């Protein structure tokens, strides 16, 4: 006879397999599927979501988790089994609160919404997307109601799906500290930005050469063609489907080499987190990162802390030069370092520089709270968006494609997701500070293109734990303390001080 724990593991493995199938279909929708497949795909995903939900919220799962917990009495709370039971309990309690029908509606609306959004964005016509967004907001409001008795505010329920345990009030406080630190810094550097000429990353770059360049750089980080893929998607993303199956996507902009290069480094950071989770945690709910904030800390770390460092620029310049001789012939490594770190308030979040990026996130964090709380009508969203872009970044939005329609998230019903991007920036700075202290040769290694030591350090300290511990406990294990904004602001002040020659 099998034990309660064995039975629980078997059931959770089934849910995990089904979720991997959902992710595979979603990956396919975003990379390969012809557009007319959209409505059938929405039904397939809705059907799968129903099956996942039936299994994840099955009534017999509750008593099974209780029995498994009893069997484990006395075992270390840090053991894989104890963590598994704790996380299974949390997931089960959350799943039971949401009616299956609502889950199915959310899945269907997300799939249809993404297609409508893509069309609306291509035509820069918010009107095409508006009914879908109204539906997405209404469904999320119903979702939030399912957690009404246990949250301080509605938005808490959304945030908890991506950053377990985080509270809106705390996040708002942290982001206010970021904003107050960034606004004067940005003002100071923007004044000086006019002195620089055009960026060497803008020009004319062939698709094939860009692809070859990216595939030359990524293996340095740990991209391994026998277990990884790189494809194109309108909105780059990464997904770990299983051990030995990591999917990255990027976008090739013929005018802007930075798009493919830096989005690839970014998504590879996500891929390394997924790939680094201990294989024993496969087919369990612990098989992924502890939170989206921690996940984003890994993508940001590789994209910015490594990829925009002076050391990396020194290594990358000859590689860029061999791919695009004319564009980089007369540039030196200091010039490349300055080019990839320029601060320029702009319209598009995913193209924003490191300093203004978090302001794009704060704007979305505020607007989505207002939408979910019913303080802002979807019809008035474009106007509110444009006004705040002017207030925070001083840029005028010319059309909806470059404004409210630029991100996929809301079309997929993802509210509460955006703040994790800013949390990722903050956490990345804390982890970077710790990595530099513990790996004294780090800069020299990066300058030589030797990135394995950093990857293994991250794997050992963070990745292998997967979702075993809460985000707060996980961060504590890596950096020895709680979330703190100081290292992030210090890092940006230091780097921009060098780039723009500011007084110390
Ligand atoms: Zn990311």
PDB file of N, CA and C in Angstrom, residues 42 53 61 88 227 260 273 277 300 350 378 420 430 477:
ATOM      1  N   UNK A  42      -8.350  28.823 -27.889  1.00  0.00           N
ATOM      2  CA  UNK A  42      -8.993  29.315 -26.666  1.00  0.00           C
ATOM      3  C   UNK A  42      -9.837  28.214 -26.030  1.00  0.00           C
ATOM      4  N   UNK A  53      -8.148  22.447 -12.958  1.00  0.00           N
ATOM      5  CA  UNK A  53      -8.837  22.941 -11.762  1.00  0.00           C
ATOM      6  C   UNK A  53      -9.528  21.799 -11.020  1.00  0.00           C
ATOM      7  N   UNK A  61      -8.339  15.896  -2.003  1.00  0.00           N
ATOM      8  CA  UNK A  61      -6.943  16.339  -1.866  1.00  0.00           C
ATOM      9  C   UNK A  61      -6.678  16.911  -0.467  1.00  0.00           C
ATOM     10  N   UNK A  88       1.664  22.592  -1.241  1.00  0.00           N
ATOM     11  CA  UNK A  88       0.453  21.932  -1.744  1.00  0.00           C
ATOM     12  C   UNK A  88      -0.775  22.437  -0.974  1.00  0.00           C
ATOM     13  N   UNK A 227      19.009  21.132 -24.749  1.00  0.00           N
ATOM     14  CA  UNK A 227      17.901  21.225 -23.790  1.00  0.00           C
ATOM     15  C   UNK A 227      17.179  22.561 -23.832  1.00  0.00           C
ATOM     16  N   UNK A 260      17.018  42.421 -29.649  1.00  0.00           N
ATOM     17  CA  UNK A 260      17.270  40.978 -29.608  1.00  0.00           C
ATOM     18  C   UNK A 260      18.366  40.637 -28.604  1.00  0.00           C
ATOM     19  N   UNK A 273      17.064  30.202 -14.222  1.00  0.00           N
ATOM     20  CA  UNK A 273      16.374  29.932 -12.940  1.00  0.00           C
ATOM     21  C   UNK A 273      15.577  28.629 -13.057  1.00  0.00           C
ATOM     22  N   UNK A 277      16.543  24.668 -11.036  1.00  0.00           N
ATOM     23  CA  UNK A 277      15.775  24.053  -9.952  1.00  0.00           C
ATOM     24  C   UNK A 277      16.204  22.582  -9.826  1.00  0.00           C
ATOM     25  N   UNK A 300      16.932  40.273 -14.848  1.00  0.00           N
ATOM     26  CA  UNK A 300      17.565  41.604 -14.767  1.00  0.00           C
ATOM     27  C   UNK A 300      19.056  41.486 -14.481  1.00  0.00           C
ATOM     28  N   UNK A 350       9.459  47.939 -22.504  1.00  0.00           N
ATOM     29  CA  UNK A 350      10.482  46.904 -22.727  1.00  0.00           C
ATOM     30  C   UNK A 350      11.730  47.470 -23.408  1.00  0.00           C
ATOM     31  N   UNK A 378     -12.506  51.512 -17.961  1.00  0.00           N
ATOM     32  CA  UNK A 378     -11.648  51.107 -19.079  1.00  0.00           C
ATOM     33  C   UNK A 378     -11.680  52.155 -20.193  1.00  0.00           C
ATOM     34  N   UNK A 420       6.001  43.179  -9.976  1.00  0.00           N
ATOM     35  CA  UNK A 420       7.096  42.222  -9.774  1.00  0.00           C
ATOM     36  C   UNK A 420       8.319  42.585 -10.625  1.00  0.00           C
ATOM     37  N   UNK A 430      20.401  43.558  -4.782  1.00  0.00           N
ATOM     38  CA  UNK A 430      20.824  42.926  -3.525  1.00  0.00           C
ATOM     39  C   UNK A 430      21.638  41.666  -3.797  1.00  0.00           C
ATOM     40  N   UNK A 477      17.807  33.747   2.409  1.00  0.00           N
ATOM     41  CA  UNK A 477      18.845  32.737   2.206  1.00  0.00           C
ATOM     42  C   UNK A 477      19.939  33.220   1.268  1.00  0.00           C
TER      43      UNK A 477
END
